[in-house]
Amino acid sequence: MAFNLSKKQRKLVLAGGVGIILIGLLGWYFLGSRGSSQVATATVAVKKESIEVTVSANGAVVPVATRNITSKVSGTITSIGFSNGQQVKKGDLLFELDSSSVQAEVTKAQLDLRQAELDMGTTGQEIEDQQVYSPISGQVTSIQVSKGQDVQKGSALMTVQDTSSLILVIPFTDVGNIKVGQKADVTVPDLSLAVLPGWVKKVDRGGKADPDGTRLYNVTVAVANPGGLAPGVKGQAVVHTKQGTEYGYGLGPFDWAEIRTVTAGVSGTVQNLFIDENSNVKKGQRLASVNNDTLNVQKNSQSLKLQQSRLGIANIEKQLTDYKIYAPVTGILSFNQTGTGDTSTGSSNSSASEVQNGPLVGDEVKPGQVLAIIDGTSGMSVTVPVDEVDIAKVKIGQKASVTIDALPDSKFGGTVTEVGNQGIVQNNVANFDVTVLLDEANGLKPGMTANVEILVNRKDQALVVPIEAVQERQGKKFVMLATGQNTSQQKNAGARQGALRPVETGLYNETNIEITSGLSEGDKVVLPTVVRSSGTNGNRGGMGGGGGFGGLH
């Protein structure tokens, strides 16, 4: 059966045991001269096992967190999500304040941001428009500006004509069967050219009457440039339909299929001309550049304005979140109990401010005003005093075992979360508060007495003996080897059986001590024993020096 003793109780038991041993040794010493004696020797084998070092203390169970619920802003309460005494979960919406004024600010800030983005986009496009590109493939037939010349946005820079094809407009008396894309034959009476293949590009279905009253419809026919055609030359066309051939009514002049005037995208100075007049160019080819020094400055300014707008709206939206008050912890919501004055942290150590019957919808609140209190039930902790001798061993993150007097059949795990820096002196001994967060809180109630053992060190597969097997003389530690064994160390050292054996030690607790040098697993050592007298003339004998290992702190 295992007994859970406190540190103080174990010390008393150990001291009592040592006292009994000393009494026995003294009795054996004095009685041995009066008669024969019998020594009930006790031996123990050195073994490998885990050794743990713990620090013990007692305290009371408390909730992990008790928080004041306060408002960060002024406003009117528009809704309350819970009533007095209700259980709330972390993240539940408790109160909502009227945020209409801030909503208006958000809307304005969003509009300002949108305008800043549009301005930035416009400036960015103008910076790109400093480079001038050809809108079509063709020939640059004229250049209206020179390098270094100042130009205005939209002013003509040059003309590009698509010389790969030509068009001519031919009147027809009937276009009911003519459609765009149909094949056409084009002839040029003034040139000795063969019939040119073409296609219908456009059909005018409105028509217009000529002087003699005949209604004519213009049909635009396109042909590939064979190389000998030029604008102004006249030609005739016929169109092939499914219903037959339609003949044009008269001649029409040829013209280039597409003529585009290239204009400046921004005002500025012509910095470069990358082509010459009559050059053939492709669509998208760079033709010129126009420099505007103020655009880059404008872009930097608008970039700063855009960043400010984004920061502004982020700040306002953050303010908007303050108009909704959420539960910071899980627990019981209370309106009619004493709260704390430290509204920023929810600390329970400040002067109290009374929370009356609770806030109501329509109430005006101020920043820092306590609206409610939550007694946290999401977890439990125990704060225990640890004396100055042991406090240096205790570190945050160490594991602890906790037993509760009211729940003797339960054991709880925990973790050290806080170690006090300021000691509290009582009876000339400084104690430091250590907080242990419990892994679970099932069945626990605030105020229950808790016994805490903090695991401050542990070593597996350590060579250990009972702590009373080790003696200390003049700063050196010894064990007494049991008689009847013949260890390898005895052979090597030439030690006699039953002699004291010097050892070096490591970790120790109130029952066992680690042997780091001087013994091997399986070696047997003698424990201090009580000697029974059986006569009046025996000789005195036993463990020299007597007593167990002392001076461990």
XYZ file of N, CA and C in Angstrom, residues 73-79 96-102 323:
45
model
N -14.369 51.916 -25.858
C -14.862 53.137 -26.495
C -16.128 53.605 -25.792
N -16.506 54.842 -26.082
C -17.791 55.359 -25.620
C -18.870 54.963 -26.619
N -20.074 54.759 -26.096
C -21.160 54.409 -27.008
C -22.408 53.977 -26.268
N -23.438 53.702 -27.039
C -24.724 53.246 -26.507
C -24.865 51.755 -26.750
N -25.234 51.023 -25.704
C -25.416 49.573 -25.845
C -26.643 49.303 -26.719
N -26.452 48.537 -27.779
C -27.563 48.191 -28.670
C -28.029 46.745 -28.492
N -27.165 45.876 -27.941
C -27.590 44.492 -27.700
C -26.710 43.874 -26.624
N -22.849 44.727 -27.762
C -22.624 45.441 -29.009
C -23.052 46.890 -28.800
N -22.172 47.817 -29.214
C -22.445 49.240 -29.061
C -22.795 49.854 -30.411
N -23.498 50.977 -30.364
C -23.886 51.681 -31.578
C -22.634 52.189 -32.286
N -22.422 51.726 -33.503
C -21.208 52.075 -34.256
C -21.531 52.838 -35.528
N -22.743 53.464 -35.597
C -23.174 54.107 -36.845
C -22.229 55.234 -37.254
N -21.721 56.000 -36.272
C -20.816 57.102 -36.619
C -19.519 56.578 -37.207
N -19.032 55.495 -36.646
C -17.799 54.914 -37.166
C -18.050 54.250 -38.513
N -16.432 48.095 -30.971
C -17.843 48.277 -30.656
C -18.554 46.938 -30.450
